[in-house]
XYZ file of C-alpha atoms in Angstrom:
284
model
C 46.891 -110.403 -63.023
C 45.073 -109.130 -59.955
C 45.878 -106.299 -57.595
C 44.290 -103.672 -55.382
C 44.298 -100.881 -57.955
C 46.070 -99.638 -61.051
C 47.002 -96.224 -62.421
C 47.159 -95.335 -66.104
C 47.564 -91.881 -67.673
C 47.495 -90.258 -64.203
C 44.122 -91.753 -63.264
C 43.291 -94.585 -60.876
C 40.848 -97.417 -61.487
C 39.223 -96.653 -58.143
C 38.495 -93.115 -59.364
C 35.930 -94.670 -61.717
C 34.402 -96.866 -59.004
C 35.968 -100.110 -60.281
C 38.241 -102.748 -58.763
C 40.348 -105.578 -60.165
C 39.116 -109.173 -60.089
C 40.679 -112.465 -61.165
C 40.785 -112.829 -64.965
C 40.085 -116.111 -66.715
C 43.279 -115.979 -68.818
C 46.856 -116.411 -67.650
C 49.649 -113.860 -68.000
C 52.496 -114.411 -70.452
C 56.083 -114.073 -69.244
C 57.462 -112.539 -72.425
C 60.803 -114.259 -71.798
C 60.836 -116.601 -74.802
C 63.969 -116.028 -76.874
C 65.159 -116.782 -80.367
C 68.748 -117.558 -81.309
C 70.395 -115.394 -83.940
C 72.765 -117.639 -85.837
C 74.144 -118.456 -89.238
C 73.568 -121.593 -91.243
C 75.434 -124.872 -91.343
C 77.141 -126.229 -94.415
C 78.785 -129.451 -95.522
C 82.028 -128.140 -94.070
C 80.634 -126.323 -91.032
C 78.448 -128.420 -88.788
C 78.329 -125.839 -85.992
C 76.463 -122.608 -86.805
C 77.974 -119.288 -85.788
C 75.954 -117.702 -82.979
C 75.433 -113.933 -82.991
C 73.260 -113.587 -79.898
C 69.629 -113.853 -78.870
C 66.519 -111.720 -79.167
C 63.314 -111.791 -77.140
C 60.528 -113.088 -79.362
C 57.610 -111.878 -77.263
C 56.475 -109.247 -74.782
C 54.415 -109.439 -71.604
C 50.655 -109.466 -72.117
C 48.507 -108.870 -69.045
C 44.878 -110.021 -68.998
C 42.893 -107.925 -66.519
C 39.292 -108.126 -65.350
C 37.515 -105.214 -63.690
C 34.127 -104.947 -61.990
C 32.232 -102.210 -60.193
C 33.151 -101.645 -56.563
C 29.703 -102.057 -55.068
C 28.296 -104.645 -52.681
C 24.712 -104.024 -53.813
C 23.838 -106.515 -56.557
C 21.385 -104.134 -58.206
C 24.148 -101.534 -58.619
C 26.807 -103.995 -59.801
C 25.746 -103.692 -63.411
C 27.770 -101.337 -65.578
C 25.896 -98.595 -67.384
C 26.644 -97.501 -70.931
C 27.906 -94.179 -69.572
C 30.383 -95.952 -67.244
C 31.545 -98.229 -70.070
C 32.226 -95.237 -72.322
C 34.231 -93.488 -69.605
C 36.390 -96.564 -68.986
C 36.984 -97.174 -72.671
C 37.821 -93.529 -73.361
C 40.346 -93.563 -70.519
C 42.116 -96.779 -71.491
C 42.074 -96.583 -75.298
C 42.851 -92.935 -76.085
C 46.652 -93.265 -75.838
C 48.348 -94.031 -79.166
C 51.828 -94.752 -77.778
C 53.034 -96.904 -74.855
C 52.291 -95.461 -71.427
C 53.146 -96.559 -67.899
C 50.719 -98.852 -66.108
C 51.301 -98.907 -62.349
C 49.694 -101.828 -60.530
C 49.361 -101.958 -56.759
C 49.723 -105.614 -55.765
C 47.838 -107.359 -52.969
C 50.941 -106.876 -50.788
C 50.802 -103.117 -51.339
C 53.897 -102.825 -53.548
C 53.776 -100.965 -56.860
C 55.162 -102.306 -60.129
C 55.391 -100.589 -63.500
C 54.620 -101.948 -66.937
C 54.751 -99.971 -70.190
C 52.455 -100.615 -73.098
C 49.000 -100.105 -74.570
C 45.565 -101.551 -73.852
C 44.940 -103.579 -76.996
C 41.687 -105.364 -76.121
C 38.561 -104.361 -74.217
C 35.597 -106.721 -74.227
C 32.483 -106.423 -72.028
C 31.526 -109.409 -69.873
C 27.803 -110.163 -69.782
C 25.961 -112.182 -67.158
C 22.401 -111.037 -66.700
C 23.564 -107.656 -67.914
C 26.939 -105.971 -68.238
C 28.796 -106.977 -65.054
C 32.496 -106.728 -65.917
C 35.084 -105.732 -68.493
C 37.918 -107.913 -69.788
C 41.108 -106.017 -70.628
C 44.384 -106.954 -72.265
C 47.483 -104.810 -71.767
C 50.285 -105.448 -74.270
C 53.682 -104.322 -73.009
C 56.500 -102.863 -75.101
C 59.075 -105.289 -73.693
C 59.411 -108.494 -71.648
C 60.325 -106.489 -68.543
C 58.700 -105.063 -65.446
C 60.255 -101.747 -64.428
C 61.455 -100.598 -61.024
C 62.184 -96.859 -61.213
C 64.814 -95.334 -58.938
C 65.161 -91.587 -58.358
C 68.159 -89.770 -56.903
C 68.005 -86.076 -55.978
C 71.112 -83.967 -55.416
C 71.097 -80.405 -54.137
C 73.296 -77.670 -55.577
C 75.321 -77.200 -52.372
C 76.287 -80.891 -52.528
C 77.203 -81.042 -56.216
C 79.030 -77.715 -56.522
C 82.214 -79.034 -54.942
C 81.597 -82.618 -56.049
C 79.768 -85.533 -54.494
C 79.948 -89.308 -54.876
C 76.619 -91.122 -55.164
C 76.119 -94.862 -54.846
C 73.666 -96.052 -57.487
C 72.629 -99.656 -57.028
C 71.411 -101.145 -60.297
C 69.173 -104.054 -59.302
C 68.544 -105.253 -62.848
C 67.862 -108.796 -64.037
C 69.769 -108.208 -67.284
C 73.269 -109.054 -66.100
C 75.014 -108.334 -69.410
C 73.415 -105.002 -70.332
C 73.898 -101.418 -69.173
C 71.185 -99.197 -67.744
C 71.220 -95.637 -69.102
C 69.845 -92.951 -66.746
C 67.838 -89.816 -67.471
C 69.412 -86.733 -65.894
C 67.527 -83.506 -65.213
C 69.818 -80.625 -64.304
C 68.652 -77.245 -63.010
C 71.754 -75.033 -63.269
C 72.462 -72.003 -61.131
C 75.065 -70.727 -63.578
C 76.992 -71.611 -66.707
C 79.979 -73.910 -66.499
C 80.948 -77.548 -66.541
C 79.085 -80.551 -65.227
C 80.597 -84.015 -65.126
C 79.752 -87.593 -64.200
C 82.461 -90.156 -63.551
C 81.480 -93.785 -63.049
C 84.283 -95.297 -61.009
C 82.941 -98.797 -61.689
C 82.963 -98.309 -65.470
C 86.752 -97.968 -65.762
C 86.505 -94.415 -64.455
C 84.917 -93.107 -67.660
C 83.685 -89.508 -67.587
C 80.782 -87.725 -69.261
C 81.555 -84.018 -69.186
C 79.502 -81.108 -70.562
C 80.225 -77.395 -70.677
C 77.259 -75.021 -70.733
C 78.109 -71.606 -72.174
C 74.551 -70.298 -71.721
C 72.288 -70.129 -68.704
C 69.331 -72.508 -68.964
C 66.463 -73.208 -66.604
C 66.470 -76.969 -67.209
C 68.810 -79.304 -69.055
C 67.714 -82.891 -69.750
C 70.392 -85.461 -70.591
C 68.898 -88.643 -72.006
C 71.798 -91.087 -71.921
C 69.767 -93.866 -73.547
C 68.674 -91.861 -76.579
C 71.952 -89.885 -76.570
C 70.409 -86.442 -76.697
C 70.522 -83.255 -74.659
C 67.605 -80.831 -74.466
C 67.745 -77.420 -72.792
C 64.519 -75.519 -72.127
C 62.797 -77.651 -74.748
C 65.430 -77.075 -77.468
C 67.821 -79.862 -78.607
C 71.487 -78.920 -78.182
C 74.232 -79.707 -80.675
C 77.597 -81.182 -79.748
C 79.285 -77.802 -79.921
C 76.606 -76.306 -77.623
C 77.822 -78.547 -74.797
C 81.539 -78.080 -75.412
C 82.265 -81.202 -77.445
C 84.727 -80.454 -80.246
C 83.147 -81.853 -83.405
C 86.294 -81.027 -85.401
C 88.024 -83.897 -83.625
C 85.414 -86.403 -84.777
C 85.818 -86.017 -88.565
C 88.703 -84.911 -90.766
C 88.445 -82.454 -93.692
C 87.042 -85.222 -95.915
C 84.280 -85.793 -93.382
C 85.735 -89.197 -92.550
C 85.642 -90.544 -89.021
C 89.111 -90.086 -87.535
C 88.511 -92.574 -84.735
C 90.297 -90.383 -82.202
C 87.238 -89.088 -80.358
C 84.628 -91.132 -78.574
C 81.764 -89.687 -76.602
C 80.840 -91.414 -73.370
C 77.284 -91.373 -72.105
C 76.826 -92.239 -68.453
C 75.767 -95.845 -68.029
C 75.227 -98.034 -64.997
C 76.559 -101.546 -64.569
C 74.561 -104.262 -62.805
C 74.805 -103.929 -59.021
C 77.016 -101.197 -57.544
C 78.012 -97.925 -59.233
C 79.885 -95.141 -57.468
C 79.444 -91.993 -59.542
C 81.312 -88.708 -58.932
C 79.044 -85.771 -59.829
C 80.074 -82.118 -60.196
C 77.851 -79.212 -61.240
C 76.496 -75.943 -59.921
C 72.817 -76.785 -59.719
C 70.224 -79.321 -58.637
C 70.091 -82.812 -60.132
C 67.315 -85.370 -60.492
C 68.616 -88.687 -61.814
C 66.209 -91.499 -62.685
C 66.844 -94.973 -64.042
C 64.719 -98.054 -64.532
C 65.802 -101.487 -63.329
C 64.681 -104.286 -65.640
C 62.898 -107.073 -63.757
C 62.061 -110.446 -65.279
C 58.790 -111.104 -63.477
C 56.258 -111.306 -66.259
C 52.834 -110.891 -64.684
C 53.889 -112.805 -61.570
C 54.042 -109.820 -59.238
C 52.048 -111.517 -56.461
C 54.612 -114.268 -55.726
């Protein structure tokens, strides 16, 4: 993988005086899959198939060198090596790696730098890196902003989901900055008109609705179902058994077009990540 620059943990490679060069190893696509299936017997020659699972993730080999045309200054000092290694190896959990390609476009990977090995040729002249992603996907993040004067009386937003997973939903992250208490709702007309509706009885500065993780956080505090107006008494009976008469809907986006009706007295920032099956081939 080679590009003009990359950003990790809010810092750019160029900030350290380094640039990307062509690595000796090839990228992996991460798109190998395994079949989940049962076994065959003497009376069943065809195994029952339950689905598939990706058996690998993308691994990106990277090679960086100092950005200096003077040969005498191309060698990397111990101080520079420590700074690079501290920057790239301090994170314990997956972080976003943004790579600016040769064409000037930006792509996002998520993962951790798992290998750093110095490259020696008449001194320390480069650093080999390996970035191990948390999935087989490249991410393309979309952001939609809606002002309070638009959403108060209701607005329909077209959300195009340009994902390469044609049989999976994309779940957005919604940040809501309310001007008052009251109800907010999201109706996806392309998902059989299903509605996610919340009722806020208290005034908050910021409400985050994570539709993927199915949680709602207001001013840093997780909210319960009753805090957002969902009647938990309808979910279970007096024996604490699921009654099956109440099903919560979390906003989800279908591949391609989604027309979503949004109502709420406040400002919205809606983000979602399209899943792209590119592997490390972002320069094609």
